[in-house]
């Protein structure tokens, strides 16, 4: 119960500070540049098991869609940044717990969010990075400040409405046909 109360206080503090933040111009090109900072190079070195070109490409495309306001892309970006390179160094993502938590909180505020599902993932991803993936503590005060800063930056860029959705071939997402990533491959008028 104490953990739930502490987490609710963190979320409400973050909510108050992000609501007043004005949108700043941010383009797809800038989103691509930022996404590339968050992925590792795909290496042909056989000593490393990472053959990540499709995952790297998907991440960069979904990163743009996340800034364009796509709920599923926001969830996926948050999860990718949380898992980092994976336990066997097989994934191309940089571990960034503050940004991962911020993206998951933003996704949870979407009009299509499933509160139970998002709350469960926020509970998992927004833990203290020093205790990642363990049932321990929520973000410490300095970590909460990092999450808050990431939230302000992301929210401001989303509110500017200057990043546009792009097709994501790896998940069969076509912007014109599907509308959002939740409908990838099936079209926007299809039931989920």
GROMACS .gro file of N, CA and C in nm, residues 12 19 21 35 40-41 49 62 84 92 97 99 115 121 135 138-139 150 152 163-164 170 178:
model
   69
   12UNK      N    1   0.141   1.224  -0.964
   12UNK     CA    2   0.067   1.350  -0.955
   12UNK      C    3   0.163   1.468  -0.958
   19UNK      N    4   0.180   1.959  -1.725
   19UNK     CA    5   0.061   2.017  -1.787
   19UNK      C    6   0.081   2.160  -1.833
   21UNK      N    7   0.358   2.293  -1.952
   21UNK     CA    8   0.471   2.305  -2.043
   21UNK      C    9   0.424   2.327  -2.185
   35UNK      N   10   1.663   0.934  -3.175
   35UNK     CA   11   1.648   0.788  -3.169
   35UNK      C   12   1.782   0.720  -3.193
   40UNK      N   13   2.234   0.114  -3.029
   40UNK     CA   14   2.372   0.074  -3.050
   40UNK      C   15   2.392   0.044  -3.198
   41UNK      N   16   2.515   0.056  -3.247
   41UNK     CA   17   2.539   0.019  -3.387
   41UNK      C   18   2.521  -0.131  -3.407
   49UNK      N   19   2.655  -1.138  -3.067
   49UNK     CA   20   2.538  -1.203  -3.126
   49UNK      C   21   2.435  -1.106  -3.183
   62UNK      N   22   0.950   0.382  -3.494
   62UNK     CA   23   0.852   0.393  -3.384
   62UNK      C   24   0.880   0.513  -3.295
   84UNK      N   25   1.702  -0.225  -2.266
   84UNK     CA   26   1.840  -0.204  -2.308
   84UNK      C   27   1.886  -0.308  -2.408
   92UNK      N   28   1.953  -0.382  -2.978
   92UNK     CA   29   2.031  -0.262  -3.009
   92UNK      C   30   2.001  -0.139  -2.925
   97UNK      N   31   1.657   0.428  -1.814
   97UNK     CA   32   1.539   0.407  -1.729
   97UNK      C   33   1.452   0.531  -1.712
   99UNK      N   34   1.397   0.784  -1.931
   99UNK     CA   35   1.317   0.801  -2.052
   99UNK      C   36   1.216   0.689  -2.068
  115UNK      N   37  -0.588   0.139  -1.845
  115UNK     CA   38  -0.529   0.176  -1.718
  115UNK      C   39  -0.467   0.057  -1.646
  121UNK      N   40   0.262  -0.197  -1.621
  121UNK     CA   41   0.391  -0.173  -1.686
  121UNK      C   42   0.466  -0.055  -1.622
  135UNK      N   43   1.132  -0.667  -0.732
  135UNK     CA   44   1.024  -0.609  -0.654
  135UNK      C   45   1.083  -0.536  -0.535
  138UNK      N   46   1.038   0.218  -0.564
  138UNK     CA   47   1.005   0.310  -0.673
  138UNK      C   48   1.118   0.412  -0.686
  139UNK      N   49   1.116   0.496  -0.788
  139UNK     CA   50   1.228   0.588  -0.809
  139UNK      C   51   1.262   0.669  -0.686
  150UNK      N   52   1.256   1.430  -1.831
  150UNK     CA   53   1.227   1.358  -1.956
  150UNK      C   54   1.080   1.377  -1.995
  152UNK      N   55   0.880   1.632  -1.923
  152UNK     CA   56   0.860   1.769  -1.972
  152UNK      C   57   0.906   1.782  -2.117
  163UNK      N   58   0.587   1.643  -3.545
  163UNK     CA   59   0.640   1.514  -3.589
  163UNK      C   60   0.522   1.435  -3.643
  164UNK      N   61   0.541   1.374  -3.758
  164UNK     CA   62   0.433   1.302  -3.824
  164UNK      C   63   0.462   1.152  -3.825
  170UNK      N   64   0.848  -0.328  -4.040
  170UNK     CA   65   0.873  -0.445  -3.954
  170UNK      C   66   0.748  -0.492  -3.880
  178UNK      N   67  -0.371   0.223  -4.179
  178UNK     CA   68  -0.396   0.180  -4.041
  178UNK      C   69  -0.428   0.292  -3.944
   0.00000   0.00000   0.00000
